[in-house]
CSV table of C-alpha atoms in Angstrom, one decimal:
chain,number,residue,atom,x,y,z
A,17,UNK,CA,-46.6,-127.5,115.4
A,18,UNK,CA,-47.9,-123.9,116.7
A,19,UNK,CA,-46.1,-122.1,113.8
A,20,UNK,CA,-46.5,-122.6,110.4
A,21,UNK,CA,-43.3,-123.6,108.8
A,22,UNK,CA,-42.7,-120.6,107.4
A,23,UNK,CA,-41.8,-119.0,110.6
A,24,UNK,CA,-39.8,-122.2,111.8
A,25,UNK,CA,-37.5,-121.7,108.7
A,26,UNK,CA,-37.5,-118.2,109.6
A,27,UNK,CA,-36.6,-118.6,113.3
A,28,UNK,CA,-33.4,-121.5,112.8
A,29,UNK,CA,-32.1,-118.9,110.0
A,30,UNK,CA,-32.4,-115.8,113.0
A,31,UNK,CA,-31.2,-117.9,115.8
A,32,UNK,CA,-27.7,-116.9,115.7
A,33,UNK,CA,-28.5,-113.1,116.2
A,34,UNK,CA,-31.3,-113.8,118.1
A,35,UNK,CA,-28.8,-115.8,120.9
A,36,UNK,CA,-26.5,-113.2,120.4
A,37,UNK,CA,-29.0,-110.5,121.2
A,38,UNK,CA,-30.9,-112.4,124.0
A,39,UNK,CA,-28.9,-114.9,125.6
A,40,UNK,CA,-24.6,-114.1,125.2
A,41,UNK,CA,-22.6,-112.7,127.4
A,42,UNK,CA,-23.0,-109.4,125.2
A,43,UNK,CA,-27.3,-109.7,125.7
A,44,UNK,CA,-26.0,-110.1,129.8
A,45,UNK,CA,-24.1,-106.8,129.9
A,46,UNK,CA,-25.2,-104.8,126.9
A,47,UNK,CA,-26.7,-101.9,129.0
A,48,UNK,CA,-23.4,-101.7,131.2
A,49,UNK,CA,-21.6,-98.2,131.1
A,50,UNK,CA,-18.0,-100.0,131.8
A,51,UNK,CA,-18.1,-102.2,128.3
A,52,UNK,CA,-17.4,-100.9,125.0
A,53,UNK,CA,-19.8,-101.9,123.0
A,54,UNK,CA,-18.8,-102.6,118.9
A,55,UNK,CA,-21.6,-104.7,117.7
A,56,UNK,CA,-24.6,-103.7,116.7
A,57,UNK,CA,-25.1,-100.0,114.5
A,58,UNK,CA,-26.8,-98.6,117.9
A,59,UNK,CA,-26.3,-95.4,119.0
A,60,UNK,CA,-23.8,-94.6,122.1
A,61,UNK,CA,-24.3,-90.5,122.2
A,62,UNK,CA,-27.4,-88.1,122.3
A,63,UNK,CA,-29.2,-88.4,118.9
A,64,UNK,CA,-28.8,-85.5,116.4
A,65,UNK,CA,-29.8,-82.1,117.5
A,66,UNK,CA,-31.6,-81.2,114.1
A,67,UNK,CA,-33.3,-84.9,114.2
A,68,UNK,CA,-35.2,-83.9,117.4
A,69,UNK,CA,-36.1,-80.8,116.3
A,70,UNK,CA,-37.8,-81.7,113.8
A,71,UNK,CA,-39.9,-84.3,115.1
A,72,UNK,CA,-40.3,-82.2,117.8
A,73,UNK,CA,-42.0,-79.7,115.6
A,74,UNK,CA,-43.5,-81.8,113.5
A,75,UNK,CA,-45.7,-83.3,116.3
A,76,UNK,CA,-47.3,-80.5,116.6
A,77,UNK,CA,-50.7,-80.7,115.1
A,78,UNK,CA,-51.6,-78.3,112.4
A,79,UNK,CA,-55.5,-79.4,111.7
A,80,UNK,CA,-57.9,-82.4,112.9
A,81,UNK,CA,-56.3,-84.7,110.6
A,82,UNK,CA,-52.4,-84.3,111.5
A,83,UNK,CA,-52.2,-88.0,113.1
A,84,UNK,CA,-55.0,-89.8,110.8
A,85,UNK,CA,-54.2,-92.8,109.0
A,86,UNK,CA,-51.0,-92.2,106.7
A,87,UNK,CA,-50.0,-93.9,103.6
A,88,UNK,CA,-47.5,-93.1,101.1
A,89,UNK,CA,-48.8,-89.6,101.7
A,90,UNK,CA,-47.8,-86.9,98.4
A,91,UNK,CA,-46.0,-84.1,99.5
A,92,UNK,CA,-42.9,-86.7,101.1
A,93,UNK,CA,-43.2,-88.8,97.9
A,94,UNK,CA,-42.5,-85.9,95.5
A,95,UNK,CA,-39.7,-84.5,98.0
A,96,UNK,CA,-38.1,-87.8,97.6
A,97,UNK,CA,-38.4,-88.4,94.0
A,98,UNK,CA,-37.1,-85.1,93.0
A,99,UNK,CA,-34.1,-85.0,95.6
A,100,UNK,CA,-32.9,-88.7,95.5
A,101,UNK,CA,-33.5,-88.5,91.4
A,102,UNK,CA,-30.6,-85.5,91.6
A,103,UNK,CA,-28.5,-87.8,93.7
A,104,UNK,CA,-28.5,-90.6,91.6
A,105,UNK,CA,-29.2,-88.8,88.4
A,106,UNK,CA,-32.7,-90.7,87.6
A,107,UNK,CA,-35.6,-89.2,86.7
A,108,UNK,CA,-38.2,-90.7,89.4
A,109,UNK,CA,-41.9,-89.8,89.7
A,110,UNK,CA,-43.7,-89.6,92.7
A,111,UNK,CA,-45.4,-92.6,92.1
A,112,UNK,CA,-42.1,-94.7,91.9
A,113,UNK,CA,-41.7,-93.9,95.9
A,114,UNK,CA,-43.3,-96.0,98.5
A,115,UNK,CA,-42.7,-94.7,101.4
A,116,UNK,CA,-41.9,-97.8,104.3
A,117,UNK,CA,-41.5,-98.3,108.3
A,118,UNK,CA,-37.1,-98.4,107.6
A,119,UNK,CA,-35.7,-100.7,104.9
A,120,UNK,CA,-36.8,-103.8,106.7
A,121,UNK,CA,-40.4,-102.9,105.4
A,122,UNK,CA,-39.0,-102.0,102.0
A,123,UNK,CA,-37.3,-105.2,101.5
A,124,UNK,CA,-40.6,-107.1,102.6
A,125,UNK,CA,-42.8,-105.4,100.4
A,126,UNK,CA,-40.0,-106.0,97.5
A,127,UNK,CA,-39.7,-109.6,98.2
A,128,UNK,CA,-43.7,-110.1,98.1
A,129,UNK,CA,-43.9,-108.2,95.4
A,130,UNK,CA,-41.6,-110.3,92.9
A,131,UNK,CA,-41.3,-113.7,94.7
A,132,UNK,CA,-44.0,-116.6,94.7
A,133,UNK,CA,-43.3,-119.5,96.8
A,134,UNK,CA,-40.6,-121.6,96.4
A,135,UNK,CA,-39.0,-118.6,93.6
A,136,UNK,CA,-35.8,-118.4,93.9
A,137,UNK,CA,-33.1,-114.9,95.1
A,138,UNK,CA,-29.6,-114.9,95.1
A,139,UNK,CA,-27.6,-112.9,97.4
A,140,UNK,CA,-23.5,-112.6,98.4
A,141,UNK,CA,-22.1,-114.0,101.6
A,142,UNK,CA,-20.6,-112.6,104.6
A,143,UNK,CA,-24.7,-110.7,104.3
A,144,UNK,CA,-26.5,-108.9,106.6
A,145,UNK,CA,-28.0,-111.4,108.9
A,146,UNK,CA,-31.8,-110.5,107.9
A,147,UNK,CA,-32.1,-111.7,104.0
A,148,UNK,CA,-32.1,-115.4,104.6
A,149,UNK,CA,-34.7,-115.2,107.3
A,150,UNK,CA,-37.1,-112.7,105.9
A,151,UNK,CA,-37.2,-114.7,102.4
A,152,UNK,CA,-37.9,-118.0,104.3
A,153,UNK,CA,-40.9,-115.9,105.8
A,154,UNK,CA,-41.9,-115.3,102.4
A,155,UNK,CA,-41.8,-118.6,101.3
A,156,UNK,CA,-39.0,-118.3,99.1
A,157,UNK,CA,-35.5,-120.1,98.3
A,158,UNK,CA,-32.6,-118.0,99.2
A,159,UNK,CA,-29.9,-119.1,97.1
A,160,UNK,CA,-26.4,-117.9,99.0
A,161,UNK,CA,-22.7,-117.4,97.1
A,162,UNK,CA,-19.9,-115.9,98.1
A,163,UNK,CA,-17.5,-112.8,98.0
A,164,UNK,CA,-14.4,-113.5,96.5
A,165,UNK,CA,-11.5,-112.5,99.2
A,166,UNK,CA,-9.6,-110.4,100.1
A,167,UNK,CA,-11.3,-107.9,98.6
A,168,UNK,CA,-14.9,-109.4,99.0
A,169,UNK,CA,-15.7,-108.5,95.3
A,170,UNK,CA,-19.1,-109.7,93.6
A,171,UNK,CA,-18.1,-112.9,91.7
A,172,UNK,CA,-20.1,-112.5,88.9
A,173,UNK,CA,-19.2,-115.9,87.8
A,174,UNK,CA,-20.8,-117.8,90.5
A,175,UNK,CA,-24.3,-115.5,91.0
A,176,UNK,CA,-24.5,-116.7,87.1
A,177,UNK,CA,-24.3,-120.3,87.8
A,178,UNK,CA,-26.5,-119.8,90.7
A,179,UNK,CA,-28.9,-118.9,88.3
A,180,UNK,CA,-31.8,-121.2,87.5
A,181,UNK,CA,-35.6,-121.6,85.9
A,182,UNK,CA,-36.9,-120.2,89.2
A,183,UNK,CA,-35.0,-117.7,90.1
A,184,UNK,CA,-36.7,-114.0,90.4
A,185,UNK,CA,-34.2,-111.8,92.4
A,186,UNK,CA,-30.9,-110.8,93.0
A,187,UNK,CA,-29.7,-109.0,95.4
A,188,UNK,CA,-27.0,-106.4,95.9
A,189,UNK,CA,-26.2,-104.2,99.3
A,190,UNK,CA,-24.0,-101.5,98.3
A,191,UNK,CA,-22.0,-100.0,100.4
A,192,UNK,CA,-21.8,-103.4,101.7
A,193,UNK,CA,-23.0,-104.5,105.5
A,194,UNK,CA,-20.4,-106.1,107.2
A,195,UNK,CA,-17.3,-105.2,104.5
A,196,UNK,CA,-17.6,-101.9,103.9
A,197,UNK,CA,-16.9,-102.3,100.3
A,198,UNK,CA,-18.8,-99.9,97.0
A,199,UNK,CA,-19.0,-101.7,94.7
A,200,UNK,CA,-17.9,-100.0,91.6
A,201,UNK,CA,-19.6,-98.8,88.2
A,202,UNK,CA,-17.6,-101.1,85.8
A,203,UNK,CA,-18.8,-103.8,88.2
A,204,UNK,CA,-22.3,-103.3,88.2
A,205,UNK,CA,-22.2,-102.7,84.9
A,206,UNK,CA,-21.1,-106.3,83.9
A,207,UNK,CA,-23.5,-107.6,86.0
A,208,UNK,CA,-26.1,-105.8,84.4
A,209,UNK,CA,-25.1,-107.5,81.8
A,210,UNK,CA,-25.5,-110.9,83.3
A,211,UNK,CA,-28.7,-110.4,84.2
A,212,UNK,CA,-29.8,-109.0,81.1
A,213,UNK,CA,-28.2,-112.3,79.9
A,214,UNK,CA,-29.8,-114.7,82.2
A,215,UNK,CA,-33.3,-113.2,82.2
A,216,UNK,CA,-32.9,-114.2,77.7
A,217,UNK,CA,-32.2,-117.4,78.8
A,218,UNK,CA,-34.8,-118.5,81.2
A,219,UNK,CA,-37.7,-116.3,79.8
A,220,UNK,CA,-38.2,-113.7,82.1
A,221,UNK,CA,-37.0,-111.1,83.9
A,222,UNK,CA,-34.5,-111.4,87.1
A,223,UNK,CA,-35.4,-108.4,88.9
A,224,UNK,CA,-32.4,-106.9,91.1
A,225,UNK,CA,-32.9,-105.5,94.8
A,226,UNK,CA,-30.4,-102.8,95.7
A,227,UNK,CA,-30.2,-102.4,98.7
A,228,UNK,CA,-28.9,-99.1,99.8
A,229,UNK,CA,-29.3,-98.1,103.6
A,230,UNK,CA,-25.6,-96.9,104.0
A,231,UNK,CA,-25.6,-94.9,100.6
A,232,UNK,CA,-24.5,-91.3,102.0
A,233,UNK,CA,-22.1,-93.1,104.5
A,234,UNK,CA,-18.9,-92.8,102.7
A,235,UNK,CA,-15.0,-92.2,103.2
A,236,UNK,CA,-12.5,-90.3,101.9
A,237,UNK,CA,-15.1,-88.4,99.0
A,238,UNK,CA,-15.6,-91.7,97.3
A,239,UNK,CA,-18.9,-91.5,94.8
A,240,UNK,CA,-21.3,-94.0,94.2
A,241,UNK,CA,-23.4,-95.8,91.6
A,242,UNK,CA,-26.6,-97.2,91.8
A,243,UNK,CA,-27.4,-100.2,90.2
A,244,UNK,CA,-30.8,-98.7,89.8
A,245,UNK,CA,-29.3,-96.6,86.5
A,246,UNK,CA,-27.3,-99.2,85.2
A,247,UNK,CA,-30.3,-101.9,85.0
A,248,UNK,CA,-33.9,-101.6,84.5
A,249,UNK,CA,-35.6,-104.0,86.6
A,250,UNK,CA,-34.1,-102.8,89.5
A,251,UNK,CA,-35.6,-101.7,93.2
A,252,UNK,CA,-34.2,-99.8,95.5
A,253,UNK,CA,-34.3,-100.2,99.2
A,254,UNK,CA,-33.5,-97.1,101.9
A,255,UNK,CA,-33.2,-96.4,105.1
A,256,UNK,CA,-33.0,-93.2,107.0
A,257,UNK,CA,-31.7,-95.3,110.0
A,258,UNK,CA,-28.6,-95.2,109.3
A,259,UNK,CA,-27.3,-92.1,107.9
A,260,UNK,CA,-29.2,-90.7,111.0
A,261,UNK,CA,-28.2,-93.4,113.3
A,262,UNK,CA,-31.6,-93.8,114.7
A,263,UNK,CA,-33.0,-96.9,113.8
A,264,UNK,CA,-35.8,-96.7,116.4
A,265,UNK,CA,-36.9,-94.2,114.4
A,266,UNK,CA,-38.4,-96.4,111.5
A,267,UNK,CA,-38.2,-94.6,108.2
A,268,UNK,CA,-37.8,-95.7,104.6
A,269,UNK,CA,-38.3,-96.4,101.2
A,270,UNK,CA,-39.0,-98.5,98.3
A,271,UNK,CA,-38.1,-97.2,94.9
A,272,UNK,CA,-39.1,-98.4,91.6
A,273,UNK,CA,-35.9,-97.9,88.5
A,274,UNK,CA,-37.9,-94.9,86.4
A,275,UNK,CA,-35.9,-97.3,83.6
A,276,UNK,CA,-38.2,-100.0,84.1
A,277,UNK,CA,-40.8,-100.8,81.2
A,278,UNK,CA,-43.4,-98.6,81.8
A,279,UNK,CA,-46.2,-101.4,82.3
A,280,UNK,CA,-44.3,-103.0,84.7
A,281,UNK,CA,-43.1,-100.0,86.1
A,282,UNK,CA,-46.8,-98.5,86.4
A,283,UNK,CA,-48.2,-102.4,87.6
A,284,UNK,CA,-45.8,-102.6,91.1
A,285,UNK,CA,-46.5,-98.5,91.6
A,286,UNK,CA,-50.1,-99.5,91.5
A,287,UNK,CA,-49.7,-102.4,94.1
A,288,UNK,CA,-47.6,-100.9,96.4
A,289,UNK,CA,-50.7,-99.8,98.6
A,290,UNK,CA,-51.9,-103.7,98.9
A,291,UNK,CA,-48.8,-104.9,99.3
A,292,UNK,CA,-47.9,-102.8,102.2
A,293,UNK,CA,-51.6,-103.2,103.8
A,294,UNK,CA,-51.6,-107.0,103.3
A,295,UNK,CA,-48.4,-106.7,105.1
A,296,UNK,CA,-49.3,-104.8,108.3
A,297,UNK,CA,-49.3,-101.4,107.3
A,298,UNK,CA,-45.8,-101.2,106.2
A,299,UNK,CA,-46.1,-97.2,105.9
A,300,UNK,CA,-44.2,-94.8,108.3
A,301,UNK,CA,-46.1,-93.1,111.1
A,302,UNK,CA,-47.7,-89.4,111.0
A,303,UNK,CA,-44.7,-87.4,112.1
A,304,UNK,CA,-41.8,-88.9,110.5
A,305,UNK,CA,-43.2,-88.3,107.0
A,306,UNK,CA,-43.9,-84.8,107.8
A,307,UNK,CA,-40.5,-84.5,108.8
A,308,UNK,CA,-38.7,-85.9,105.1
A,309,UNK,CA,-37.9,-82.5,104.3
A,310,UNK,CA,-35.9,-81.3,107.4
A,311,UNK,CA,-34.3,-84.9,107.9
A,312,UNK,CA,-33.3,-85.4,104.0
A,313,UNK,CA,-29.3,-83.3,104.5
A,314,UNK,CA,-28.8,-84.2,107.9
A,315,UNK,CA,-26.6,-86.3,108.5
A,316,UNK,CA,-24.5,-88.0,111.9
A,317,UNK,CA,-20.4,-86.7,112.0
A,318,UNK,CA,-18.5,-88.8,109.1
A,319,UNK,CA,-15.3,-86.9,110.3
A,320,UNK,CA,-15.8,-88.5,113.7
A,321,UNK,CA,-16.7,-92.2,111.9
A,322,UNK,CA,-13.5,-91.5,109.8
A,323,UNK,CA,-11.0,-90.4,112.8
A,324,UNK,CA,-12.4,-93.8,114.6
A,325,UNK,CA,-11.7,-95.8,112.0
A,326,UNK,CA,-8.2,-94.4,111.5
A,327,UNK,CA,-7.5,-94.9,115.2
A,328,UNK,CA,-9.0,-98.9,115.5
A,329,UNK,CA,-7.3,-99.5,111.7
A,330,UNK,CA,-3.9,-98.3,113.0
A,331,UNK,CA,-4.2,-100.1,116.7
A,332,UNK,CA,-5.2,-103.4,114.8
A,333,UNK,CA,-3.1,-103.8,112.1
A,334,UNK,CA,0.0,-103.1,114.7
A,335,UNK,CA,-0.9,-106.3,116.6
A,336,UNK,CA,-1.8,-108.7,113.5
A,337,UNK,CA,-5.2,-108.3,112.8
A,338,UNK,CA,-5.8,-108.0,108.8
A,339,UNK,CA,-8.2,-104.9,108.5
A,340,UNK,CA,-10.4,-104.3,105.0
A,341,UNK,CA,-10.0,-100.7,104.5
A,342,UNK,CA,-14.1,-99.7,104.5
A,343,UNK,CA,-15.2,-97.6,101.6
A,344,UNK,CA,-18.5,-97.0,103.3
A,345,UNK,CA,-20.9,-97.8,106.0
A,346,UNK,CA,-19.9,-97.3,109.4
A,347,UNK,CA,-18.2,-100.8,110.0
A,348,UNK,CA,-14.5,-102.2,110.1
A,349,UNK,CA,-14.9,-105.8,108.4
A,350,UNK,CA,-11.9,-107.3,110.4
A,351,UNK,CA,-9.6,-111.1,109.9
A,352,UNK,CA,-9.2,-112.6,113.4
A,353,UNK,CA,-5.8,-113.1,114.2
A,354,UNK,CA,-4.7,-116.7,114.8
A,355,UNK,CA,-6.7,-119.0,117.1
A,356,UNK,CA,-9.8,-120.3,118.3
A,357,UNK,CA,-12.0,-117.5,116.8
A,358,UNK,CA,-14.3,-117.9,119.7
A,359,UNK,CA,-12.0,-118.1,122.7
A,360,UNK,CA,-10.5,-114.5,120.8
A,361,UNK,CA,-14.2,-113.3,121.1
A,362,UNK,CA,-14.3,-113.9,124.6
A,363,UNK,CA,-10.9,-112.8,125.4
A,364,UNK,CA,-12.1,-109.6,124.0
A,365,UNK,CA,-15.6,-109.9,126.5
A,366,UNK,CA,-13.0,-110.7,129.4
A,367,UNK,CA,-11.6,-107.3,128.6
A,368,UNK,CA,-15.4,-105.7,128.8
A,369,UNK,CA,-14.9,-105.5,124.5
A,370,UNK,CA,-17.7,-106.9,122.9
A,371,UNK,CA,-17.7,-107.2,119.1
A,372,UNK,CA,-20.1,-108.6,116.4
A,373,UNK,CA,-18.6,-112.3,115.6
A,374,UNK,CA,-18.3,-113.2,112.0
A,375,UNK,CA,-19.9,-116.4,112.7
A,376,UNK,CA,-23.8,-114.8,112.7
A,377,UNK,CA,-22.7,-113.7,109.0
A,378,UNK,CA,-21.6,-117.2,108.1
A,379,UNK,CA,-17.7,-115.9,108.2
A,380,UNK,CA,-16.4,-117.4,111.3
A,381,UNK,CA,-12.8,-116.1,110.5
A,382,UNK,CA,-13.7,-112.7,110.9
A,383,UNK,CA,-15.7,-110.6,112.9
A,384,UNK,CA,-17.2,-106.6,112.6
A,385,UNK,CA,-16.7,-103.1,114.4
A,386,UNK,CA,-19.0,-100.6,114.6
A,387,UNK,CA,-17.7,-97.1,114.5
A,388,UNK,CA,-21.2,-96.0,116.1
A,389,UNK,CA,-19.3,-96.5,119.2
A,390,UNK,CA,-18.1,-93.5,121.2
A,391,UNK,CA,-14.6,-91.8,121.1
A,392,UNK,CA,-14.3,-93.2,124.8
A,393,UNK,CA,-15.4,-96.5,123.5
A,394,UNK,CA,-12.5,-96.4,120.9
A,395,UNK,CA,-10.1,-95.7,123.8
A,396,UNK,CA,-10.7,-97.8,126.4
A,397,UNK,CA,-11.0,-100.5,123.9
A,398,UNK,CA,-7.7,-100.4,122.4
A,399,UNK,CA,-5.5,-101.9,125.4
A,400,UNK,CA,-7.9,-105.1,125.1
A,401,UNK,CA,-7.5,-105.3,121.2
A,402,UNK,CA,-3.6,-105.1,122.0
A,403,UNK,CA,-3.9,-108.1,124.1
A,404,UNK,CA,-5.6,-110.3,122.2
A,405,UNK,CA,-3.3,-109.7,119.1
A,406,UNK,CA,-0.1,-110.5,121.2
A,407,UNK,CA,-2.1,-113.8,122.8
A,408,UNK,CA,-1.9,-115.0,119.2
A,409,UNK,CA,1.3,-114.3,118.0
C-alpha cells in the first residue's frame, strides 16, 4: 500500500464528507447563484467589515521582522489569557495559551499530546464529522456512544461504561455541532464527577477535551459553562472561525485548565512548542496574531442567525418536520419527515435546496441547516421545504 494505515483508517472514516464535498450533486452545483445552499458553516455575504480592517492593517509591516517566523508569539497569548479568563471566570496564564492554525490544529496538538497509539477517547454521536478521522490519524481508538433523544443529552451512563484501562480522553463539544444543544452546569458537573471516578479506578487520569468553537454563538441570552472550571484535566479547543464566520481564515487556540496540577499543567505548556512543530507548524500566520486584539469582540449578526432560525423553525414545523430548538451554534438539527431519507434529500436538490444529510454524522434520520445562509437563501428555500413535508404526509 502507498499510505500507511494510518491514513487509510483516516480516509474510509472521511469518505462520507469527502463524497459529499467532491462528488454529490451538492460538490456539482455548490458555486451556483440559483441554489440555496444550507450545508456547510460557509459564508454566503461579504465578510465582516471590522474583520478586513484589521487584517488589512495589520499587514502592514511595522519593522524587518513583521512576517518572520511566528510561534505562540506573547503579546496575543496574554491578550487571550486575560480576556477569555474573564469570560469563563479562570485565572489563565499566558503560558496556558497555544496559539493554533483554527481548532482543527488545536484538537491535533491535544490529541498527540495525551494519546499513545492504540489509547483510547470517547466522544457523543450525531459528532462533528472530523473526530473519528483525525484520531485514526493519530493512531488512536475512538470509542463512539450516543445522545440520548429527543433532547440529545450526554448519557453519562453510557460514556462510563465506555470507559476502559486504555482510555485517555473524553470529549465534549459544547454548544454542540450538529444539535445545537449547551450543555448545562449541573450536567457537566456530574460528569466531572465520573471522570473524577473513573480516572480512581483505572489509575490515571482521563483528560477531557472541550471543544468550544461555537462558544459566543448563543440564542435567546443563554450563558454558558465550561467544563474547563468544573474539572481539572481539562483542554480547551477554540476557534475564531466561527464566531467570525471565516474559516479560511485559520485562527485558534489550545488552552490548558489553570485547575490542572501544576506539574502537569507546567509539563503540556512546555511541550506545546514540539508538539506543534512535530506537527507542521501548527501556529497561526504573521497577521492574524497581530490582529487578536481587534478581532477578540467582533462578532457576525446573531439577530440575523436568530430571525433565520425563527423563519426555517416556523416553515418546518408547519409541514411535519420535528425541529430541535438550537441553544447555540448557528445550525437547525432537524428530524426528516417520513420516507426514504435520501429520496427527501434529493427532492430537496430537485428544488435547488441542498442540505447537510444526517447520514455523514452517523444520524441518517435527520439532517442539518446552516443559518450561515443568506436571508434570500431562507426565502427561496421555504416553498421547496413546503413540498417535501406535504410529499410525506
Amino acid at each position: 500500500m502507498a499510505t500507511s494505515s494510518r491514513i487509510r483508517a483516516a480516509d474510509a472514516a472521511f469518505a462520507a464528507v469527502k463524497h459529499f464535498h467532491s462528488s454529490s450533486r451538492y460538490a456539482e452545483r455548490r458555486f451556483d447563484p440559483a441554489i440555496s445552499d444550507f450545508t456547510f458553516g460557509n459564508p454566503h455575504e461579504l465578510p465582516l467589515p471590522g474583520l478586513v480592517a484589521a487584517i488589512r492593517e495589520r499587514a502592514q509591516p511595522h519593522d524587518k521582522n513583521w512576517f518572520a517566523y511566528k510561534t505562540s508569539e506573547q503579546e496575543p497569548q496574554a491578550f487571550i489569557a486575560e480576556h477569555v479568563g474573564k469570560e469563563l471566570g479562570l485565572a489563565f496564564d499566558p503560558a496556558d495559551i497555544a496559539l493554533t492554525t483554527g481548532a482543527f490544529a488545536a484538537i491535533m496538538v491535544a490529541f498527540h499530546h495525551v494519546l499513545d497509539a492504540g489509547d483510547e477517547a470517547i466522544f457523543s454521536e450525531p459528532a462533528w464529522f472530523c473526530y473519528e478521522p483525525l484520531l485514526l490519524a493519530a493512531a488512536a481508538v475512538p470509542r463512539k456512544v450516543a445522545l440520548t433523544g429527543p433532547a440529545f443529552d450526554l448519557d453519562l451512563g453510557a460514556i462510563d461504561a465506555a470507559i476502559g484501562p486504555r482510555t485517555r480522553l473524553v470529549i465534549v463539544n459544547t454548544p454542540h455541532n450538529p444539535t445545537g444543544r449547551i450543555y448545562p452546569r449541573e450536567i457537566l458537573v456530574k460528569l466531572a464527577d465520573l471522570l473524577e471516578r473513573a480516572s480512581g479506578r483505572i489509575g490515571h487520569p482521563i483528560y477531557l477535551l472541550s471543544d468550544e468553537p461555537y462558544r459566543r454563538l448563543r440564542f435567546d441570552g443563554r450563558g454558558f459553562d465550561s467544563p474547563a472550571a468544573l474539572y481539572p484535566w481539562t483542554f480547551i479547543a477554540y476557534s475564531y472561525g466561527k464566531v467570525l464566520l471565516a474559516p479560511g481564515q485559520r485562527l485558534g487556540y489550545l488552552a490548558i485548565s489553570p485547575l490542572m496540577p501544576e506539574a502537569e499543567r507546567r509539563a503540556f505548556s512546555n511541550s506545546m512548542f514540539a508538539a506543534q512543530m512535530a506537527l507542521g507548524w501548527c501556529f497561526p500566520n504573521a497577521v492574524m496574531q497581530y490582529a487578536v486584539p481587534d478581532l477578540e469582540t467582533l462578532s457576525i449578526d446573531r439577530a440575523a442567525l436568530a430571525r433565520r432560525r425563527d423563519r426555517l423553525v416556523s416553515v418546518l414545523v408547519e409541514n411535519g418536520y420535528e425541529v430541535l430548538p438550537p441553544e447555540g451554534t448557528f445550525y437547525l438539527w432537524i428530524k426528516w419527515p417520513a420516507g426514504d431519507p435520501a429520496q427527501r434529500w434529493n427532492q430537496l436538490a430537485d428544488r435547488n435546496v441542498f442540505v447537510m444529510p444526517g447520514s455523514i454524522m452517523n444520524a441518517p434520520g435527520y439532517f442539518r441547516i446552516s443559518l450561515t445562509a443568506s436571508d434570500d437563501m431562507v426565502e427561496r428555500a421555504l416553498p421547496a421545504f413546503q413540498d417535501v413535508g406535504r410529499l410525506s404526509s
